[in-house]
GROMACS .gro file of N, CA and C in nm:
model
  477
    1UNK      N    1  10.671   8.714  12.132
    1UNK     CA    2  10.738   8.761  12.013
    1UNK      C    3  10.649   8.862  11.943
    2UNK      N    4  10.708   8.973  11.900
    2UNK     CA    5  10.632   9.074  11.829
    2UNK      C    6  10.665   9.070  11.680
    3UNK      N    7  10.567   9.114  11.601
    3UNK     CA    8  10.581   9.117  11.455
    3UNK      C    9  10.563   9.261  11.409
    4UNK      N   10  10.647   9.302  11.318
    4UNK     CA   11  10.631   9.435  11.260
    4UNK      C   12  10.543   9.422  11.136
    5UNK      N   13  10.435   9.497  11.136
    5UNK     CA   14  10.342   9.491  11.025
    5UNK      C   15  10.316   9.633  10.973
    6UNK      N   16  10.265   9.639  10.853
    6UNK     CA   17  10.223   9.765  10.794
    6UNK      C   18  10.076   9.755  10.761
    7UNK      N   19  10.000   9.851  10.808
    7UNK     CA   20   9.858   9.860  10.776
    7UNK      C   21   9.836   9.993  10.704
    8UNK      N   22   9.759   9.991  10.599
    8UNK     CA   23   9.723  10.114  10.531
    8UNK      C   24   9.587  10.153  10.590
    9UNK      N   25   9.592  10.244  10.686
    9UNK     CA   26   9.472  10.280  10.762
    9UNK      C   27   9.426  10.419  10.719
   10UNK      N   28   9.304  10.423  10.669
   10UNK     CA   29   9.245  10.549  10.624
   10UNK      C   30   9.336  10.622  10.524
   11UNK      N   31   9.401  10.542  10.440
   11UNK     CA   32   9.484  10.597  10.333
   11UNK      C   33   9.629  10.621  10.368
   12UNK      N   34   9.667  10.602  10.494
   12UNK     CA   35   9.806  10.625  10.535
   12UNK      C   36   9.871  10.494  10.581
   13UNK      N   37   9.991  10.468  10.532
   13UNK     CA   38  10.064  10.348  10.574
   13UNK      C   39  10.113  10.369  10.717
   14UNK      N   40  10.085  10.271  10.802
   14UNK     CA   41  10.125  10.278  10.942
   14UNK      C   42  10.199  10.150  10.978
   15UNK      N   43  10.323  10.165  11.029
   15UNK     CA   44  10.401  10.050  11.075
   15UNK      C   45  10.381  10.037  11.225
   16UNK      N   46  10.365   9.915  11.269
   16UNK     CA   47  10.341   9.892  11.411
   16UNK      C   48  10.396   9.754  11.448
   17UNK      N   49  10.445   9.744  11.571
   17UNK     CA   50  10.492   9.616  11.623
   17UNK      C   51  10.384   9.561  11.715
   18UNK      N   52  10.341   9.438  11.687
   18UNK     CA   53  10.233   9.377  11.763
   18UNK      C   54  10.264   9.233  11.797
   19UNK      N   55  10.215   9.186  11.913
   19UNK     CA   56  10.223   9.043  11.941
   19UNK      C   57  10.136   8.966  11.842
   20UNK      N   58  10.165   8.841  11.821
   20UNK     CA   59  10.093   8.760  11.723
   20UNK      C   60   9.943   8.755  11.752
   21UNK      N   61   9.904   8.763  11.877
   21UNK     CA   62   9.763   8.750  11.911
   21UNK      C   63   9.692   8.884  11.933
   22UNK      N   64   9.754   8.994  11.893
   22UNK     CA   65   9.689   9.126  11.907
   22UNK      C   66   9.572   9.135  11.810
   23UNK      N   67   9.457   9.165  11.862
   23UNK     CA   68   9.339   9.182  11.778
   23UNK      C   69   9.349   9.312  11.700
   24UNK      N   70   9.292   9.313  11.582
   24UNK     CA   71   9.293   9.434  11.501
   24UNK      C   72   9.225   9.549  11.576
   25UNK      N   73   9.118   9.522  11.646
   25UNK     CA   74   9.050   9.627  11.723
   25UNK      C   75   9.145   9.688  11.826
   26UNK      N   76   9.222   9.607  11.894
   26UNK     CA   77   9.316   9.657  11.994
   26UNK      C   78   9.432   9.732  11.927
   27UNK      N   79   9.476   9.682  11.814
   27UNK     CA   80   9.583   9.749  11.740
   27UNK      C   81   9.538   9.889  11.698
   28UNK      N   82   9.417   9.897  11.642
   28UNK     CA   83   9.365  10.026  11.597
   28UNK      C   84   9.350  10.122  11.715
   29UNK      N   85   9.290  10.074  11.822
   29UNK     CA   86   9.258  10.161  11.935
   29UNK      C   87   9.382  10.195  12.018
   30UNK      N   88   9.461  10.095  12.055
   30UNK     CA   89   9.570  10.116  12.151
   30UNK      C   90   9.704  10.147  12.086
   31UNK      N   91   9.733  10.081  11.975
   31UNK     CA   92   9.862  10.104  11.911
   31UNK      C   93   9.861  10.224  11.816
   32UNK      N   94   9.745  10.246  11.750
   32UNK     CA   95   9.737  10.354  11.651
   32UNK      C   96   9.654  10.473  11.699
   33UNK      N   97   9.590  10.460  11.814
   33UNK     CA   98   9.514  10.571  11.872
   33UNK      C   99   9.385  10.605  11.799
   34UNK      N  100   9.332  10.512  11.722
   34UNK     CA  101   9.206  10.534  11.649
   34UNK      C  102   9.092  10.475  11.731
   35UNK      N  103   9.042  10.553  11.823
   35UNK     CA  104   8.944  10.503  11.920
   35UNK      C  105   8.800  10.507  11.870
   36UNK      N  106   8.779  10.546  11.746
   36UNK     CA  107   8.644  10.544  11.691
   36UNK      C  108   8.589  10.404  11.675
   37UNK      N  109   8.676  10.307  11.655
   37UNK     CA  110   8.634  10.167  11.648
   37UNK      C  111   8.603  10.122  11.790
   38UNK      N  112   8.478  10.088  11.815
   38UNK     CA  113   8.438  10.049  11.949
   38UNK      C  114   8.441   9.898  11.965
   39UNK      N  115   8.460   9.855  12.087
   39UNK     CA  116   8.460   9.712  12.119
   39UNK      C  117   8.346   9.689  12.217
   40UNK      N  118   8.251   9.606  12.175
   40UNK     CA  119   8.135   9.579  12.258
   40UNK      C  120   8.143   9.441  12.321
   41UNK      N  121   8.100   9.341  12.247
   41UNK     CA  122   8.087   9.206  12.301
   41UNK      C  123   8.217   9.127  12.300
   42UNK      N  124   8.310   9.163  12.215
   42UNK     CA  125   8.437   9.091  12.196
   42UNK      C  126   8.419   8.947  12.149
   43UNK      N  127   8.301   8.921  12.088
   43UNK     CA  128   8.273   8.788  12.034
   43UNK      C  129   8.224   8.794  11.889
   44UNK      N  130   8.224   8.915  11.829
   44UNK     CA  131   8.181   8.928  11.691
   44UNK      C  132   8.031   8.933  11.672
   45UNK      N  133   7.955   8.946  11.778
   45UNK     CA  134   7.810   8.943  11.770
   45UNK      C  135   7.750   9.081  11.747
   46UNK      N  136   7.801   9.183  11.814
   46UNK     CA  137   7.733   9.313  11.817
   46UNK      C  138   7.764   9.403  11.698
   47UNK      N  139   7.878   9.387  11.634
   47UNK     CA  140   7.913   9.467  11.517
   47UNK      C  141   7.973   9.603  11.547
   48UNK      N  142   7.988   9.638  11.675
   48UNK     CA  143   8.043   9.771  11.710
   48UNK      C  144   8.185   9.791  11.657
   49UNK      N  145   8.258   9.683  11.643
   49UNK     CA  146   8.399   9.692  11.603
   49UNK      C  147   8.419   9.683  11.452
   50UNK      N  148   8.311   9.687  11.375
   50UNK     CA  149   8.320   9.669  11.231
   50UNK      C  150   8.404   9.779  11.166
   51UNK      N  151   8.499   9.737  11.084
   51UNK     CA  152   8.579   9.826  11.001
   51UNK      C  153   8.574   9.770  10.860
   52UNK      N  154   8.625   9.847  10.765
   52UNK     CA  155   8.631   9.798  10.628
   52UNK      C  156   8.771   9.747  10.599
   53UNK      N  157   8.781   9.625  10.556
   53UNK     CA  158   8.907   9.562  10.518
   53UNK      C  159   8.901   9.540  10.368
   54UNK      N  160   8.982   9.617  10.294
   54UNK     CA  161   8.977   9.613  10.148
   54UNK      C  162   8.834   9.639  10.099
   55UNK      N  163   8.763   9.727  10.170
   55UNK     CA  164   8.628   9.766  10.133
   55UNK      C  165   8.516   9.677  10.184
   56UNK      N  166   8.551   9.567  10.249
   56UNK     CA  167   8.451   9.471  10.299
   56UNK      C  168   8.441   9.484  10.450
   57UNK      N  169   8.320   9.479  10.506
   57UNK     CA  170   8.307   9.489  10.652
   57UNK      C  171   8.359   9.363  10.722
   58UNK      N  172   8.439   9.385  10.826
   58UNK     CA  173   8.489   9.274  10.907
   58UNK      C  174   8.480   9.312  11.054
   59UNK      N  175   8.473   9.212  11.137
   59UNK     CA  176   8.475   9.232  11.281
   59UNK      C  177   8.620   9.241  11.326
   60UNK      N  178   8.661   9.359  11.367
   60UNK     CA  179   8.801   9.376  11.406
   60UNK      C  180   8.833   9.306  11.537
   61UNK      N  181   8.731   9.271  11.616
   61UNK     CA  182   8.756   9.199  11.741
   61UNK      C  183   8.779   9.050  11.718
   62UNK      N  184   8.760   9.005  11.596
   62UNK     CA  185   8.782   8.864  11.562
   62UNK      C  186   8.900   8.845  11.467
   63UNK      N  187   8.968   8.954  11.434
   63UNK     CA  188   9.074   8.952  11.334
   63UNK      C  189   9.208   8.982  11.400
   64UNK      N  190   9.304   8.893  11.383
   64UNK     CA  191   9.438   8.920  11.433
   64UNK      C  192   9.506   9.023  11.342
   65UNK      N  193   9.567   9.121  11.401
   65UNK     CA  194   9.632   9.228  11.323
   65UNK      C  195   9.737   9.172  11.228
   66UNK      N  196   9.812   9.071  11.269
   66UNK     CA  197   9.918   9.017  11.183
   66UNK      C  198   9.863   8.954  11.056
   67UNK      N  199   9.737   8.914  11.058
   67UNK     CA  200   9.679   8.850  10.939
   67UNK      C  201   9.640   8.949  10.831
   68UNK      N  202   9.642   9.078  10.864
   68UNK     CA  203   9.604   9.179  10.765
   68UNK      C  204   9.721   9.271  10.731
   69UNK      N  205   9.842   9.222  10.753
   69UNK     CA  206   9.963   9.296  10.718
   69UNK      C  207   9.956   9.338  10.571
   70UNK      N  208   9.973   9.467  10.546
   70UNK     CA  209   9.971   9.520  10.411
   70UNK      C  210   9.832   9.555  10.359
   71UNK      N  211   9.730   9.528  10.436
   71UNK     CA  212   9.593   9.550  10.388
   71UNK      C  213   9.548   9.694  10.406
   72UNK      N  214   9.447   9.729  10.328
   72UNK     CA  215   9.382   9.861  10.334
   72UNK      C  216   9.266   9.850  10.433
   73UNK      N  217   9.269   9.933  10.536
   73UNK     CA  218   9.166   9.933  10.639
   73UNK      C  219   9.106  10.073  10.647
   74UNK      N  220   8.974  10.078  10.652
   74UNK     CA  221   8.906  10.205  10.673
   74UNK      C  222   8.829  10.195  10.803
   75UNK      N  223   8.856  10.288  10.891
   75UNK     CA  224   8.783  10.297  11.017
   75UNK      C  225   8.682  10.411  11.005
   76UNK      N  226   8.601  10.429  11.106
   76UNK     CA  227   8.503  10.538  11.103
   76UNK      C  228   8.572  10.673  11.085
   77UNK      N  229   8.693  10.688  11.135
   77UNK     CA  230   8.766  10.813  11.119
   77UNK      C  231   8.800  10.842  10.973
   78UNK      N  232   8.803  10.737  10.891
   78UNK     CA  233   8.839  10.752  10.751
   78UNK      C  234   8.722  10.764  10.655
   79UNK      N  235   8.600  10.766  10.706
   79UNK     CA  236   8.483  10.774  10.618
   79UNK      C  237   8.461  10.914  10.562
   80UNK      N  238   8.498  11.016  10.638
   80UNK     CA  239   8.481  11.153  10.591
   80UNK      C  240   8.581  11.181  10.479
   81UNK      N  241   8.552  11.280  10.399
   81UNK     CA  242   8.643  11.318  10.291
   81UNK      C  243   8.771  11.379  10.345
   82UNK      N  244   8.871  11.390  10.260
   82UNK     CA  245   8.999  11.447  10.303
   82UNK      C  246   8.984  11.593  10.345
   83UNK      N  247   8.877  11.657  10.299
   83UNK     CA  248   8.850  11.796  10.338
   83UNK      C  249   8.772  11.805  10.469
   84UNK      N  250   8.743  11.689  10.529
   84UNK     CA  251   8.670  11.686  10.656
   84UNK      C  252   8.520  11.680  10.641
   85UNK      N  253   8.471  11.688  10.518
   85UNK     CA  254   8.326  11.681  10.496
   85UNK      C  255   8.278  11.539  10.524
   86UNK      N  256   8.171  11.527  10.603
   86UNK     CA  257   8.117  11.396  10.636
   86UNK      C  258   8.070  11.324  10.511
   87UNK      N  259   8.081  11.193  10.513
   87UNK     CA  260   8.032  11.112  10.401
   87UNK      C  261   7.880  11.119  10.396
   88UNK      N  262   7.823  11.075  10.286
   88UNK     CA  263   7.677  11.073  10.272
   88UNK      C  264   7.615  10.987  10.381
   89UNK      N  265   7.678  10.877  10.414
   89UNK     CA  266   7.625  10.789  10.518
   89UNK      C  267   7.628  10.860  10.653
   90UNK      N  268   7.737  10.926  10.685
   90UNK     CA  269   7.745  10.999  10.812
   90UNK      C  270   7.641  11.110  10.820
   91UNK      N  271   7.627  11.185  10.711
   91UNK     CA  272   7.529  11.294  10.708
   91UNK      C  273   7.386  11.240  10.722
   92UNK      N  274   7.357  11.130  10.654
   92UNK     CA  275   7.223  11.072  10.661
   92UNK      C  276   7.190  11.022  10.802
   93UNK      N  277   7.287  10.961  10.869
   93UNK     CA  278   7.261  10.914  11.006
   93UNK      C  279   7.231  11.032  11.098
   94UNK      N  280   7.301  11.142  11.080
   94UNK     CA  281   7.274  11.261  11.162
   94UNK      C  282   7.138  11.320  11.125
   95UNK      N  283   7.111  11.334  10.998
   95UNK     CA  284   6.987  11.395  10.949
   95UNK      C  285   6.863  11.315  10.991
   96UNK      N  286   6.872  11.184  10.987
   96UNK     CA  287   6.757  11.097  11.014
   96UNK      C  288   6.753  11.046  11.158
   97UNK      N  289   6.840  11.097  11.242
   97UNK     CA  290   6.845  11.055  11.382
   97UNK      C  291   6.866  10.903  11.393
   98UNK      N  292   6.959  10.853  11.314
   98UNK     CA  293   6.989  10.711  11.312
   98UNK      C  294   7.087  10.670  11.420
   99UNK      N  295   7.106  10.755  11.517
   99UNK     CA  296   7.195  10.724  11.628
   99UNK      C  297   7.139  10.787  11.755
  100UNK      N  298   7.171  10.728  11.867
  100UNK     CA  299   7.133  10.789  11.993
  100UNK      C  300   7.256  10.796  12.082
  101UNK      N  301   7.288  10.690  12.153
  101UNK     CA  302   7.405  10.699  12.241
  101UNK      C  303   7.534  10.703  12.161
  102UNK      N  304   7.532  10.645  12.040
  102UNK     CA  305   7.647  10.650  11.951
  102UNK      C  306   7.745  10.535  11.963
  103UNK      N  307   7.726  10.446  12.058
  103UNK     CA  308   7.825  10.340  12.076
  103UNK      C  309   7.831  10.246  11.955
  104UNK      N  310   7.717  10.213  11.900
  104UNK     CA  311   7.713  10.121  11.786
  104UNK      C  312   7.737  10.191  11.653
  105UNK      N  313   7.731  10.323  11.653
  105UNK     CA  314   7.733  10.401  11.529
  105UNK      C  315   7.854  10.375  11.439
  106UNK      N  316   7.977  10.370  11.490
  106UNK     CA  317   8.090  10.346  11.399
  106UNK      C  318   8.076  10.215  11.320
  107UNK      N  319   8.029  10.110  11.387
  107UNK     CA  320   8.010   9.983  11.317
  107UNK      C  321   7.901   9.991  11.212
  108UNK      N  322   7.790  10.058  11.246
  108UNK     CA  323   7.683  10.077  11.148
  108UNK      C  324   7.732  10.158  11.029
  109UNK      N  325   7.805  10.266  11.054
  109UNK     CA  326   7.852  10.352  10.944
  109UNK      C  327   7.941  10.274  10.848
  110UNK      N  328   8.030  10.192  10.900
  110UNK     CA  329   8.117  10.112  10.813
  110UNK      C  330   8.036  10.006  10.738
  111UNK      N  331   7.945   9.940  10.808
  111UNK     CA  332   7.861   9.838  10.745
  111UNK      C  333   7.777   9.897  10.632
  112UNK      N  334   7.713  10.011  10.660
  112UNK     CA  335   7.626  10.073  10.560
  112UNK      C  336   7.707  10.127  10.443
  113UNK      N  337   7.826  10.176  10.468
  113UNK     CA  338   7.913  10.222  10.358
  113UNK      C  339   7.940  10.108  10.262
  114UNK      N  340   7.971   9.991  10.314
  114UNK     CA  341   7.995   9.874  10.228
  114UNK      C  342   7.867   9.828  10.161
  115UNK      N  343   7.756   9.829  10.234
  115UNK     CA  344   7.627   9.787  10.178
  115UNK      C  345   7.593   9.872  10.056
  116UNK      N  346   7.604  10.004  10.070
  116UNK     CA  347   7.567  10.093   9.959
  116UNK      C  348   7.667  10.088   9.844
  117UNK      N  349   7.790  10.051   9.871
  117UNK     CA  350   7.888  10.033   9.763
  117UNK      C  351   7.848   9.914   9.676
  118UNK      N  352   7.794   9.809   9.739
  118UNK     CA  353   7.750   9.690   9.667
  118UNK      C  354   7.611   9.704   9.608
  119UNK      N  355   7.525   9.777   9.678
  119UNK     CA  356   7.384   9.788   9.639
  119UNK      C  357   7.340   9.932   9.659
  120UNK      N  358   7.357  10.017   9.559
  120UNK     CA  359   7.332  10.160   9.576
  120UNK      C  360   7.187  10.198   9.606
  121UNK      N  361   7.091  10.112   9.573
  121UNK     CA  362   6.950  10.142   9.599
  121UNK      C  363   6.882  10.018   9.659
  122UNK      N  364   6.913   9.990   9.786
  122UNK     CA  365   6.856   9.869   9.847
  122UNK      C  366   6.709   9.887   9.885
  123UNK      N  367   6.636   9.777   9.882
  123UNK     CA  368   6.498   9.775   9.932
  123UNK      C  369   6.501   9.772  10.084
  124UNK      N  370   6.386   9.788  10.147
  124UNK     CA  371   6.379   9.777  10.293
  124UNK      C  372   6.433   9.642  10.340
  125UNK      N  373   6.390   9.535  10.273
  125UNK     CA  374   6.436   9.402  10.313
  125UNK      C  375   6.588   9.388  10.299
  126UNK      N  376   6.643   9.445  10.193
  126UNK     CA  377   6.788   9.438  10.173
  126UNK      C  378   6.862   9.521  10.277
  127UNK      N  379   6.806   9.634  10.317
  127UNK     CA  380   6.867   9.714  10.424
  127UNK      C  381   6.865   9.635  10.554
  128UNK      N  382   6.750   9.579  10.587
  128UNK     CA  383   6.737   9.504  10.713
  128UNK      C  384   6.835   9.387  10.715
  129UNK      N  385   6.846   9.317  10.603
  129UNK     CA  386   6.943   9.206  10.593
  129UNK      C  387   7.085   9.261  10.604
  130UNK      N  388   7.112   9.371  10.538
  130UNK     CA  389   7.247   9.429  10.536
  130UNK      C  390   7.297   9.475  10.671
  131UNK      N  391   7.206   9.522  10.756
  131UNK     CA  392   7.247   9.571  10.889
  131UNK      C  393   7.220   9.469  10.999
  132UNK      N  394   7.176   9.351  10.962
  132UNK     CA  395   7.135   9.251  11.062
  132UNK      C  396   7.248   9.205  11.154
  133UNK      N  397   7.370   9.226  11.115
  133UNK     CA  398   7.483   9.186  11.198
  133UNK      C  399   7.528   9.293  11.297
  134UNK      N  400   7.456   9.404  11.302
  134UNK     CA  401   7.491   9.513  11.392
  134UNK      C  402   7.376   9.534  11.490
  135UNK      N  403   7.409   9.541  11.617
  135UNK     CA  404   7.308   9.557  11.720
  135UNK      C  405   7.307   9.699  11.775
  136UNK      N  406   7.186   9.750  11.799
  136UNK     CA  407   7.167   9.880  11.863
  136UNK      C  408   7.066   9.862  11.974
  137UNK      N  409   7.098   9.913  12.090
  137UNK     CA  410   7.007   9.901  12.204
  137UNK      C  411   6.920  10.024  12.223
  138UNK      N  412   6.940  10.129  12.143
  138UNK     CA  413   6.873  10.257  12.167
  138UNK      C  414   6.767  10.293  12.064
  139UNK      N  415   6.792  10.270  11.936
  139UNK     CA  416   6.712  10.336  11.834
  139UNK      C  417   6.587  10.262  11.790
  140UNK      N  418   6.582  10.133  11.803
  140UNK     CA  419   6.468  10.060  11.749
  140UNK      C  420   6.480  10.035  11.600
  141UNK      N  421   6.587  10.079  11.537
  141UNK     CA  422   6.624  10.051  11.398
  141UNK      C  423   6.545  10.128  11.292
  142UNK      N  424   6.426  10.179  11.321
  142UNK     CA  425   6.348  10.247  11.217
  142UNK      C  426   6.427  10.364  11.158
  143UNK      N  427   6.488  10.446  11.242
  143UNK     CA  428   6.563  10.560  11.190
  143UNK      C  429   6.693  10.518  11.123
  144UNK      N  430   6.747  10.406  11.162
  144UNK     CA  431   6.867  10.355  11.094
  144UNK      C  432   6.830  10.315  10.952
  145UNK      N  433   6.719  10.246  10.935
  145UNK     CA  434   6.673  10.207  10.802
  145UNK      C  435   6.646  10.332  10.718
  146UNK      N  436   6.580  10.432  10.777
  146UNK     CA  437   6.557  10.558  10.706
  146UNK      C  438   6.689  10.623  10.666
  147UNK      N  439   6.787  10.619  10.756
  147UNK     CA  440   6.918  10.679  10.728
  147UNK      C  441   6.987  10.608  10.612
  148UNK      N  442   6.973  10.478  10.603
  148UNK     CA  443   7.035  10.405  10.491
  148UNK      C  444   6.973  10.450  10.358
  149UNK      N  445   6.841  10.460  10.355
  149UNK     CA  446   6.775  10.506  10.232
  149UNK      C  447   6.814  10.651  10.200
  150UNK      N  448   6.824  10.735  10.302
  150UNK     CA  449   6.864  10.874  10.279
  150UNK      C  450   7.008  10.880  10.229
  151UNK      N  451   7.094  10.797  10.283
  151UNK     CA  452   7.233  10.793  10.237
  151UNK      C  453   7.239  10.751  10.091
  152UNK      N  454   7.154  10.657  10.051
  152UNK     CA  455   7.150  10.615   9.911
  152UNK      C  456   7.109  10.733   9.823
  153UNK      N  457   7.011  10.812   9.869
  153UNK     CA  458   6.970  10.931   9.794
  153UNK      C  459   7.084  11.032   9.783
  154UNK      N  460   7.150  11.058   9.894
  154UNK     CA  461   7.260  11.155   9.893
  154UNK      C  462   7.373  11.110   9.802
  155UNK      N  463   7.405  10.982   9.805
  155UNK     CA  464   7.512  10.929   9.719
  155UNK      C  465   7.475  10.945   9.572
  156UNK      N  466   7.348  10.921   9.539
  156UNK     CA  467   7.301  10.934   9.401
  156UNK      C  468   7.309  11.079   9.356
  157UNK      N  469   7.274  11.171   9.446
  157UNK     CA  470   7.280  11.314   9.414
  157UNK      C  471   7.424  11.359   9.388
  158UNK      N  472   7.518  11.299   9.458
  158UNK     CA  473   7.659  11.339   9.447
  158UNK      C  474   7.729  11.274   9.329
  159UNK      N  475   7.668  11.170   9.274
  159UNK     CA  476   7.732  11.095   9.163
  159UNK      C  477   7.728  11.172   9.033
   0.00000   0.00000   0.00000
C-alpha cells in the first residue's frame, strides 16, 4: 500500500507516493531526485545521510518518509542561498580543505549548519562533540574542525 505525503524540501512543497516502509533517504534520492544525500552504512552510524528536519539533524536512513509528512526538510542541495551563493558552512569547508573524497561531506554540512545555529561560537571540544556522529575516512578531522570555526567566523561577518 502506498501513501501520498507532502514534504517541504528545500523550501518547495513536494507531493510523493511512497510505500509505508520507504526510508526518507530513498525518498529523497529516488523519488525526488535529490542525490546529494548520501547513503553509507544504512544503520545510522556514519552520518552521510544526515539532513535537517525542521532545522534539526536526523539520519534519513533511519527515518520512514511517511513519518515526516508535512515536515520541512533541508538537504545539502538546499543549504546554498536562493541566488546560488554557497552558505558560510559550504564556503568554509572548501576554503579550509574540510573535504577530500566528498562522500561524507553532505552529512557534515547539514550537521555543522545545525550546530552553528545552536552554538554560533563553539569551542574545539564543542565542535568535536557536535560532529562526533559523522564519520570521515579521508580527512583526519583537523581540517573539518578548522572549517567549522571558519564557518562560525563567516556567519558572524554576515550577520
